[in-house]
Amino acid sequence: MKEELNELSKVEQLARQLEPDQKVLRQWSESVLQYGLSFVDELDSSGAYQAHDGSTLHFDDIQEGRGNIDQVIQELKDKVDSIGINPASGGHLGYIPGGGLYPAALGDYLAAVTNRYAGIFYANPGAVSMENDMIKWTAEQMGYPSNCGGNLCSGGSIANLIAITTARDKMNIEGERVRDAVVYMTQQVHHCIHKALRIAGLGNTIWRNIPLDASFRMDVERLEKQIQVDRQAGLNPFLVVGSAGTTDVGAVDPLEDLARICSASGCWFHVDGAYGAAFRLLEDKAELFSGMELSDSMVIDPHKGFFLPYGLGIVLVKDKLAMAKSHAYQANYMQDAMNDSDLDFSPADLSPELTKHFRGLRMWMSLKLLGSTALKAGIREKHLLAKYFWHSIQGIGFEVGPEPALSVVTYRYPFEESANEMNLELMKYVLADGHNFISSTTIEEEVWLRLAVLSFRTHRDRIDHLMDTLRKGVENLRSR
Ligand SMILES: *Cc1c(COP(=O)(O)O)cnc(C)c1O
């Protein structure tokens, strides 16, 4: 025993190095804080994109002893924060940006320092109640009942997976019933829906891509007809996936019609609003989203439309019990944590996760410190900026897609020859400039450039700068 005690005391000394004293903690924290604050301060001038040669980045080896905070931060700066897309920049106007509200970083910091357990009510009633408040707040904004089921998960992909898994079980799609089951969506649905269907064991169900109307919305009559035809053929229509803001062009499906058809045909109605649902906070957009509140489940990504940093998606499911039936678990070692009341579920009962990051704190801190008025103004500003761009870019000779319902604009320059290649060249010109980042898409074999305004840091000066770069790019390409 003596030998063991000797070893124990030696090991303890080493292990205690995991608990640096206050002086060291302060020094590390101050360096991190300094870096974070200058990063934010320099965002206006630091650009939104820096190309890289495609090679893997190599980080210095992990040392046996303690590292130096300044060297660590320098490596992060050089190898991570200076390359690729800068999603914190207001110049990020491609894919779907978001930005990353600063108070969320403080929330993440405190969540990690205090390490509160937000998976189970018993472990931390406060953390779970706060998360439930965030779900309730979001539900109210979406027109959902405040007692609906919900979960704060990592993003839209997992949020959609949770909803689809719940729909699968509630609709009894298992065994022999898989092959006859039919899912209705459009070709504009986000690919994470296909992924979720496959992960949920629904890869062998029948998938119908309902044609789009001229505004890239699901054609309601075609949907109604297809469901009828499928029923007559002895198949089992069970799920309709509507989009509240497609990623590609920002179109909102006619949700009220979809809700009516689902109700008449007994289908589960799911709405993917990962990108667009945040715009429902705007009073004059309520009509556009009308019918979303009638869905059985829906998804919204606060790391997009609520401007939070990456790592927060929300799923809402009206039938909380169904959500729990698909995700709840029981294990003997968890017996102390079981709830008395069946309907008082913990996050772990409503998602694939058990131990999880306390995501509610980042959202709560952001809403508490910044307020809902600023949030709504930010969302409104993004919509107005997209409309401003849509109007102005036509003035310098560009073709445009539909007037933006939300904040995505598709546009292209009508070059006389090789318009597809030339528009891609134009995009490269913008990326080489680097102040702004834009992306492209292909619609019916035509290359279109895409503007997606959704960073809280994007204001009119950015959009003007982009239009200036595009104008110069066109001149440059035409004079070649
Ligand atoms: C971004 C997006 C998703 C995927 O969400 P992640 O948070 O990236 O996992 C799903 N649907 C739509 C419409 C989206 O825009």
Coordinates of C-alpha atoms and ligand atoms in Angstrom, one line a residue:
M1 CA 0.0 0.0 0.0
K2 CA 2.9 2.3 0.8
E3 CA 4.2 2.1 -2.8
E4 CA 0.8 2.9 -4.1
L5 CA 0.5 5.9 -1.9
N6 CA 3.8 7.2 -3.1
E7 CA 2.8 6.8 -6.6
L8 CA -0.6 8.4 -5.9
S9 CA 1.0 11.5 -4.4
K10 CA 3.4 11.8 -7.5
V11 CA 0.5 11.4 -9.9
E12 CA -1.6 13.8 -8.0
Q13 CA 1.1 16.5 -8.4
L14 CA 1.1 15.9 -12.1
A15 CA -2.7 15.7 -12.4
R16 CA -3.1 18.9 -10.5
Q17 CA -1.6 20.6 -13.5
L18 CA -5.0 20.3 -15.0
E19 CA -6.1 22.9 -12.5
P20 CA -3.9 26.0 -13.3
D21 CA -4.0 28.7 -10.6
Q22 CA -5.9 31.9 -11.0
K23 CA -2.9 33.8 -12.3
V24 CA -2.5 31.4 -15.2
L25 CA -6.2 31.2 -15.9
R26 CA -6.4 35.0 -16.0
Q27 CA -3.5 35.2 -18.4
W28 CA -5.0 32.7 -20.7
S29 CA -8.4 34.2 -20.5
E30 CA -7.1 37.7 -21.1
S31 CA -5.2 36.6 -24.2
V32 CA -8.2 34.8 -25.6
L33 CA -10.5 37.8 -24.8
Q34 CA -8.0 40.2 -26.5
Y35 CA -7.9 38.0 -29.6
G36 CA -11.6 37.7 -29.7
L37 CA -12.2 41.4 -29.3
S38 CA -9.7 42.4 -32.0
F39 CA -11.1 39.8 -34.3
V40 CA -14.5 41.5 -34.0
D41 CA -13.0 44.9 -34.2
E42 CA -11.2 44.1 -37.5
L43 CA -14.1 42.4 -39.2
D44 CA -14.9 45.5 -41.4
S45 CA -11.5 45.4 -43.0
S46 CA -10.6 41.7 -42.7
G47 CA -12.5 40.4 -45.8
A48 CA -14.9 37.5 -46.2
Y49 CA -12.8 35.1 -48.2
Q50 CA -9.2 34.0 -48.5
A51 CA -8.4 31.3 -51.1
H52 CA -6.2 28.4 -50.1
D53 CA -4.2 26.0 -52.3
G54 CA -6.1 22.9 -51.2
S55 CA -3.3 21.4 -49.0
T56 CA -4.0 20.0 -45.6
L57 CA -2.9 22.2 -42.7
H58 CA -0.4 20.8 -40.2
F59 CA -0.6 21.8 -36.6
D60 CA 2.4 21.7 -34.3
D61 CA 2.7 18.5 -32.3
I62 CA 0.9 18.1 -29.0
Q63 CA 3.5 18.6 -26.3
E64 CA 3.9 16.7 -23.0
G65 CA 4.0 19.9 -21.0
R66 CA 2.1 23.1 -20.9
G67 CA 1.9 25.2 -24.0
N68 CA 2.2 29.0 -24.4
I69 CA -1.1 30.8 -24.9
D70 CA 0.2 33.3 -27.4
Q71 CA 1.7 30.7 -29.6
V72 CA -1.5 28.7 -29.5
I73 CA -3.5 31.7 -30.5
Q74 CA -1.0 32.6 -33.2
E75 CA -1.4 29.1 -34.7
L76 CA -5.2 29.4 -34.6
K77 CA -5.0 32.8 -36.3
D78 CA -2.6 31.7 -39.1
K79 CA -4.0 28.3 -39.9
V80 CA -7.7 28.7 -39.2
D81 CA -8.9 32.2 -39.0
S82 CA -7.0 33.6 -42.0
I83 CA -8.1 31.1 -44.6
G84 CA -11.3 30.2 -46.4
I85 CA -14.7 31.7 -45.8
N86 CA -15.0 34.1 -42.9
P87 CA -18.6 33.5 -41.7
A88 CA -18.4 36.2 -39.0
S89 CA -17.9 38.8 -41.7
G90 CA -20.8 40.9 -43.0
G91 CA -19.3 40.2 -46.4
H92 CA -20.3 36.6 -46.2
L93 CA -23.1 36.7 -48.8
G94 CA -23.0 33.1 -50.0
Y95 CA -24.7 29.8 -49.0
I96 CA -26.7 30.8 -45.9
P97 CA -24.7 33.0 -43.5
G98 CA -25.6 34.0 -39.9
G99 CA -22.8 35.8 -38.3
G100 CA -22.4 34.8 -34.7
L101 CA -23.8 37.2 -32.1
Y102 CA -21.1 38.0 -29.5
P103 CA -23.2 37.4 -26.4
A104 CA -23.6 33.8 -27.6
A105 CA -19.9 33.3 -27.3
L106 CA -20.1 34.5 -23.7
G107 CA -22.9 32.1 -23.1
D108 CA -20.9 29.2 -24.6
Y109 CA -17.9 30.2 -22.4
L110 CA -20.0 30.1 -19.2
A111 CA -21.7 26.9 -20.3
A112 CA -18.3 25.3 -20.6
V113 CA -16.9 26.8 -17.4
T114 CA -19.9 25.8 -15.2
N115 CA -20.5 22.6 -17.3
R116 CA -24.1 22.4 -16.3
Y117 CA -25.9 19.3 -17.4
A118 CA -28.7 20.3 -19.7
G119 CA -29.7 16.8 -20.8
I120 CA -31.9 15.8 -17.9
F121 CA -34.2 17.9 -15.7
Y122 CA -33.1 16.1 -12.5
A123 CA -29.4 17.0 -13.0
N124 CA -30.1 20.7 -13.6
P125 CA -33.7 21.8 -13.4
G126 CA -32.6 25.4 -14.2
A127 CA -30.7 24.6 -17.4
V128 CA -33.4 22.4 -18.7
S129 CA -36.1 25.0 -17.8
M130 CA -34.1 27.7 -19.6
E131 CA -33.8 25.5 -22.7
N132 CA -37.6 24.9 -22.5
D133 CA -38.2 28.6 -22.3
M134 CA -36.2 29.1 -25.4
I135 CA -38.2 26.4 -27.2
K136 CA -41.4 28.0 -25.9
W137 CA -40.3 31.5 -27.1
T138 CA -39.5 30.1 -30.5
A139 CA -42.8 28.2 -30.7
E140 CA -44.7 31.4 -29.9
Q141 CA -42.9 33.3 -32.7
M142 CA -43.8 30.4 -35.1
G143 CA -47.5 30.3 -34.2
Y144 CA -47.0 26.9 -32.5
P145 CA -48.7 26.0 -29.2
S146 CA -46.3 26.8 -26.3
N147 CA -46.8 23.3 -24.9
C148 CA -45.4 21.6 -28.0
G149 CA -42.4 19.3 -27.9
G150 CA -39.1 20.7 -28.9
N151 CA -35.4 20.3 -28.7
L152 CA -32.3 22.5 -29.1
C153 CA -30.0 20.4 -31.2
S154 CA -26.8 21.0 -33.2
G155 CA -28.4 22.3 -36.4
G156 CA -31.1 21.9 -39.1
S157 CA -29.9 18.5 -40.2
I158 CA -30.4 16.8 -36.8
A159 CA -33.6 18.9 -36.2
N160 CA -35.1 17.5 -39.4
L161 CA -33.9 14.0 -38.5
I162 CA -35.7 14.2 -35.1
A163 CA -38.9 15.3 -36.8
I164 CA -38.8 12.6 -39.5
T165 CA -38.0 9.9 -37.0
T166 CA -41.0 11.0 -35.0
A167 CA -43.2 11.0 -38.1
R168 CA -42.0 7.5 -39.1
D169 CA -43.0 6.0 -35.7
K170 CA -46.3 7.9 -35.3
M171 CA -47.3 6.8 -38.8
N172 CA -46.2 3.2 -38.1
I173 CA -43.8 3.1 -41.1
E174 CA -41.9 -0.1 -40.3
G175 CA -41.3 -3.6 -41.7
E176 CA -43.5 -4.4 -44.7
R177 CA -45.0 -0.9 -44.6
V178 CA -41.8 0.8 -45.6
R179 CA -41.9 -0.1 -49.3
D180 CA -45.5 1.2 -49.8
A181 CA -45.0 4.4 -47.9
V182 CA -44.7 7.6 -50.0
V183 CA -42.9 10.9 -49.1
Y184 CA -43.8 14.1 -51.0
M185 CA -41.3 16.9 -51.4
T186 CA -39.8 19.0 -54.2
Q187 CA -36.5 18.9 -56.0
Q188 CA -35.6 22.1 -54.0
V189 CA -35.9 20.4 -50.6
H190 CA -32.6 20.6 -48.7
H191 CA -30.5 17.5 -49.1
C192 CA -30.4 16.9 -45.4
I193 CA -34.1 15.7 -45.8
H194 CA -32.9 12.8 -48.0
K195 CA -30.1 12.1 -45.6
A196 CA -32.6 12.1 -42.6
L197 CA -34.9 9.7 -44.5
R198 CA -32.1 7.3 -45.2
I199 CA -30.7 7.5 -41.6
A200 CA -34.2 6.9 -40.2
G201 CA -34.5 3.7 -42.3
L202 CA -36.8 5.3 -44.8
G203 CA -34.4 5.1 -47.7
N204 CA -36.7 2.5 -49.4
T205 CA -39.9 4.5 -49.1
I206 CA -41.2 6.0 -52.4
W207 CA -40.0 9.6 -52.9
R208 CA -42.1 11.9 -55.1
N209 CA -40.6 15.1 -56.3
I210 CA -43.7 17.3 -56.9
P211 CA -43.1 19.8 -59.8
L212 CA -42.5 23.5 -59.0
D213 CA -44.5 26.4 -60.1
A214 CA -42.9 29.5 -61.7
S215 CA -41.9 30.8 -58.3
F216 CA -40.1 27.6 -57.3
R217 CA -42.9 26.6 -55.0
M218 CA -44.5 23.2 -54.7
D219 CA -47.3 22.9 -57.3
V220 CA -50.3 22.2 -55.0
E221 CA -52.6 20.7 -57.7
R222 CA -49.9 18.2 -58.7
L223 CA -49.4 17.2 -55.1
E224 CA -53.1 16.6 -54.6
K225 CA -53.3 14.6 -57.8
Q226 CA -50.2 12.5 -57.0
I227 CA -51.6 11.6 -53.5
Q228 CA -54.8 10.4 -55.1
V229 CA -53.0 8.4 -57.8
D230 CA -50.8 6.8 -55.2
R231 CA -53.8 5.9 -52.9
Q232 CA -55.6 4.3 -55.8
A233 CA -52.5 2.3 -56.6
G234 CA -52.7 0.9 -53.0
L235 CA -49.7 2.9 -51.7
N236 CA -49.5 4.7 -48.4
P237 CA -49.0 8.5 -48.6
F238 CA -47.6 9.4 -45.2
L239 CA -45.4 12.4 -45.2
V240 CA -45.3 15.8 -47.0
V241 CA -42.2 17.9 -46.5
G242 CA -42.7 21.6 -47.2
S243 CA -40.0 24.3 -47.3
A244 CA -40.3 27.6 -45.6
G245 CA -37.5 29.2 -47.5
T246 CA -35.5 27.0 -49.8
T247 CA -31.8 27.3 -49.5
D248 CA -31.3 27.7 -53.2
V249 CA -33.7 30.5 -54.0
G250 CA -35.5 31.3 -50.8
A251 CA -39.0 30.2 -51.9
V252 CA -41.7 29.4 -49.4
D253 CA -44.1 26.6 -50.4
P254 CA -47.9 27.4 -50.2
L255 CA -48.0 26.1 -46.7
E256 CA -51.7 26.7 -46.1
D257 CA -52.6 24.5 -49.1
L258 CA -50.1 21.8 -48.0
A259 CA -51.7 21.8 -44.5
R260 CA -55.2 21.4 -46.0
I261 CA -54.1 18.5 -48.3
C262 CA -52.2 16.8 -45.4
S263 CA -55.2 17.1 -43.2
A264 CA -57.5 15.7 -45.8
S265 CA -55.2 12.8 -46.8
G266 CA -53.9 11.9 -43.3
C267 CA -50.3 12.7 -44.1
W268 CA -47.8 14.0 -41.5
F269 CA -47.0 17.6 -42.5
H270 CA -43.4 18.7 -41.8
V271 CA -42.0 22.1 -42.6
D272 CA -38.3 22.7 -43.0
G273 CA -37.8 26.4 -42.1
A274 CA -34.1 26.1 -41.2
Y275 CA -33.3 29.1 -43.3
G276 CA -36.5 31.0 -43.7
A277 CA -38.7 30.5 -40.6
A278 CA -37.0 33.4 -38.8
F279 CA -38.7 35.8 -41.2
R280 CA -42.0 34.9 -39.6
L281 CA -41.0 37.3 -36.8
L282 CA -41.8 40.1 -39.3
E283 CA -45.4 41.1 -39.1
D284 CA -45.8 41.7 -42.8
K285 CA -44.5 38.3 -43.6
A286 CA -47.0 36.4 -41.4
E287 CA -49.2 35.8 -44.5
L288 CA -46.3 34.3 -46.5
F289 CA -45.9 31.7 -43.7
S290 CA -49.6 31.2 -43.1
G291 CA -50.2 27.5 -42.7
M292 CA -46.8 26.7 -41.1
E293 CA -48.6 26.8 -37.7
L294 CA -50.8 24.0 -38.9
S295 CA -47.9 21.6 -39.5
D296 CA -47.2 18.6 -37.3
S297 CA -43.5 19.4 -37.0
M298 CA -41.1 22.1 -38.1
V299 CA -37.4 23.2 -38.0
I300 CA -35.8 26.5 -37.6
D301 CA -32.0 27.2 -37.4
P302 CA -31.1 30.0 -34.9
H303 CA -27.5 29.8 -36.3
K304 CA -29.0 31.2 -39.5
G305 CA -31.9 33.6 -39.0
F306 CA -31.3 34.4 -35.3
F307 CA -27.7 35.2 -36.2
L308 CA -26.2 32.8 -33.5
P309 CA -22.9 31.1 -34.1
Y310 CA -22.9 27.6 -35.6
G311 CA -24.3 24.9 -33.4
L312 CA -28.0 25.5 -32.8
G313 CA -31.0 24.2 -34.6
I314 CA -34.5 23.8 -33.1
V315 CA -37.1 21.2 -33.9
L316 CA -40.7 21.7 -32.8
V317 CA -43.2 18.8 -32.8
K318 CA -46.9 19.3 -31.8
D319 CA -47.3 15.7 -30.5
K320 CA -44.8 15.8 -27.7
L321 CA -45.7 12.2 -26.6
A322 CA -44.9 10.9 -30.1
M323 CA -41.6 12.7 -30.0
A324 CA -40.8 11.1 -26.7
K325 CA -41.9 7.6 -27.8
S326 CA -39.4 7.8 -30.6
H327 CA -36.5 9.1 -28.5
A328 CA -37.0 8.2 -24.8
Y329 CA -34.9 5.5 -23.3
Q330 CA -34.6 3.7 -20.0
A331 CA -31.5 2.4 -18.3
N332 CA -31.1 1.1 -14.8
Y333 CA -28.3 3.5 -14.0
M334 CA -30.6 6.4 -14.9
Q335 CA -33.3 5.3 -12.4
D336 CA -32.8 8.4 -10.1
A337 CA -33.4 10.7 -13.0
M338 CA -36.7 9.3 -14.3
N339 CA -39.5 11.8 -14.1
D340 CA -42.8 11.2 -12.3
S341 CA -44.9 12.9 -14.8
D342 CA -45.0 11.3 -18.3
L343 CA -45.4 14.6 -20.1
D344 CA -42.5 16.4 -18.4
F345 CA -39.8 15.3 -20.7
S346 CA -36.1 16.1 -20.5
P347 CA -34.1 17.0 -23.6
A348 CA -32.6 13.5 -23.6
D349 CA -36.1 12.0 -24.0
L350 CA -36.7 14.1 -27.2
S351 CA -33.4 13.7 -29.1
P352 CA -30.7 11.2 -29.9
E353 CA -28.4 12.9 -27.4
L354 CA -27.9 12.2 -23.7
T355 CA -25.0 14.3 -22.5
K356 CA -25.1 17.5 -24.5
H357 CA -23.8 21.0 -24.7
F358 CA -25.9 23.5 -22.7
R359 CA -27.0 25.2 -26.0
G360 CA -29.9 27.2 -24.4
L361 CA -27.5 29.5 -22.6
R362 CA -26.0 31.1 -25.8
M363 CA -29.5 31.8 -27.1
W364 CA -30.8 33.1 -23.8
M365 CA -27.7 35.4 -23.3
S366 CA -28.2 36.8 -26.8
L367 CA -31.9 37.5 -26.4
K368 CA -31.5 38.8 -22.9
L369 CA -28.6 41.2 -23.6
L370 CA -29.6 42.4 -27.1
G371 CA -33.4 42.3 -26.9
S372 CA -36.0 41.1 -29.5
T373 CA -36.4 44.5 -31.1
A374 CA -32.9 44.6 -32.4
L375 CA -33.2 40.9 -33.5
K376 CA -36.4 41.7 -35.5
A377 CA -34.8 44.9 -37.0
G378 CA -31.8 42.8 -38.1
I379 CA -34.0 40.3 -39.8
R380 CA -36.0 43.0 -41.5
E381 CA -32.9 44.8 -42.6
K382 CA -31.7 41.6 -44.4
H383 CA -35.0 41.3 -46.3
L384 CA -34.8 45.0 -47.3
L385 CA -31.1 44.7 -48.4
A386 CA -32.0 41.7 -50.6
K387 CA -34.8 43.7 -52.2
Y388 CA -32.4 46.7 -52.6
F389 CA -29.9 44.5 -54.4
W390 CA -32.5 42.9 -56.6
H391 CA -33.6 46.3 -57.8
S392 CA -30.2 47.9 -58.1
I393 CA -28.4 45.1 -59.9
Q394 CA -30.9 45.3 -62.7
G395 CA -29.9 48.9 -63.2
I396 CA -26.4 47.8 -64.1
G397 CA -27.6 45.2 -66.7
F398 CA -28.0 42.0 -64.7
E399 CA -30.9 39.6 -65.1
V400 CA -32.6 38.5 -61.9
G401 CA -34.7 35.7 -60.6
P402 CA -37.9 36.3 -58.7
E403 CA -38.1 39.3 -56.3
P404 CA -36.9 38.0 -53.0
A405 CA -39.6 36.8 -50.7
L406 CA -37.0 36.5 -47.9
S407 CA -33.3 37.4 -48.5
V408 CA -31.9 35.2 -51.3
V409 CA -31.5 36.8 -54.8
T410 CA -30.4 34.9 -57.9
Y411 CA -28.9 37.0 -60.7
R412 CA -26.6 36.6 -63.7
Y413 CA -25.0 38.8 -66.3
P414 CA -26.3 38.1 -69.8
F415 CA -22.9 37.7 -71.5
E416 CA -23.4 37.2 -75.2
E417 CA -21.3 34.1 -75.3
S418 CA -20.6 31.2 -72.8
A419 CA -22.8 32.9 -70.2
N420 CA -22.5 30.0 -67.8
E421 CA -18.7 30.0 -67.8
M422 CA -18.5 33.8 -67.8
N423 CA -20.8 34.1 -64.7
L424 CA -18.5 31.6 -62.9
E425 CA -15.6 33.8 -63.9
L426 CA -17.4 36.7 -62.5
M427 CA -17.9 34.9 -59.2
K428 CA -14.1 34.1 -59.2
Y429 CA -13.4 37.8 -59.7
V430 CA -15.5 38.7 -56.6
L431 CA -13.8 35.9 -54.6
A432 CA -10.3 37.1 -55.7
D433 CA -11.2 40.5 -54.4
G434 CA -12.1 38.8 -51.1
H435 CA -14.0 41.6 -49.4
N436 CA -17.2 39.7 -50.0
F437 CA -18.0 36.1 -50.5
I438 CA -20.7 35.0 -52.9
S439 CA -21.8 31.6 -54.3
S440 CA -23.6 30.2 -57.3
T441 CA -26.3 27.7 -58.2
T442 CA -27.5 25.9 -61.3
I443 CA -31.2 26.3 -62.3
E444 CA -32.4 24.4 -65.3
E445 CA -28.8 24.2 -66.6
E446 CA -28.2 27.9 -66.3
V447 CA -25.6 29.1 -63.8
W448 CA -26.9 31.8 -61.6
L449 CA -25.1 33.8 -59.0
R450 CA -26.6 33.8 -55.5
L451 CA -26.8 36.5 -52.9
A452 CA -27.9 35.4 -49.5
V453 CA -28.1 38.2 -47.0
L454 CA -28.4 36.8 -43.4
S455 CA -25.5 38.1 -41.4
F456 CA -26.4 40.7 -38.8
R457 CA -23.2 42.5 -39.8
T458 CA -24.3 43.0 -43.4
H459 CA -25.5 46.6 -44.0
R460 CA -26.0 48.7 -47.1
D461 CA -22.3 49.6 -47.6
R462 CA -21.5 45.9 -48.1
I463 CA -24.1 45.5 -50.8
D464 CA -22.9 48.7 -52.5
H465 CA -19.4 47.4 -52.4
L466 CA -20.4 44.1 -53.9
M467 CA -22.3 45.8 -56.7
D468 CA -19.3 47.9 -57.4
T469 CA -17.1 44.8 -57.6
L470 CA -19.6 43.1 -59.9
R471 CA -19.6 46.1 -62.2
K472 CA -15.8 46.2 -62.4
G473 CA -15.8 42.4 -62.9
V474 CA -18.1 42.6 -65.9
E475 CA -16.0 45.4 -67.4
N476 CA -12.9 43.4 -66.9
L477 CA -14.3 40.2 -68.4
R478 CA -15.8 42.0 -71.4
S479 CA -12.5 43.7 -72.2
R480 CA -10.6 40.5 -72.4
Ligands
LIG1 C1 -29.1 25.0 -43.7 C2 -30.3 24.2 -44.0 C3 -30.5 22.9 -43.5 C4 -29.4 22.2 -42.8 O1 -29.2 22.8 -41.6 P1 -27.8 22.6 -40.8 O2 -27.9 23.6 -39.7 O3 -26.7 23.1 -41.8 O4 -27.6 21.2 -40.4 C5 -31.7 22.3 -43.8 N1 -32.7 22.9 -44.5 C6 -32.6 24.2 -45.0 C7 -33.7 24.8 -45.7 C8 -31.4 24.9 -44.8 O5 -31.2 26.1 -45.3

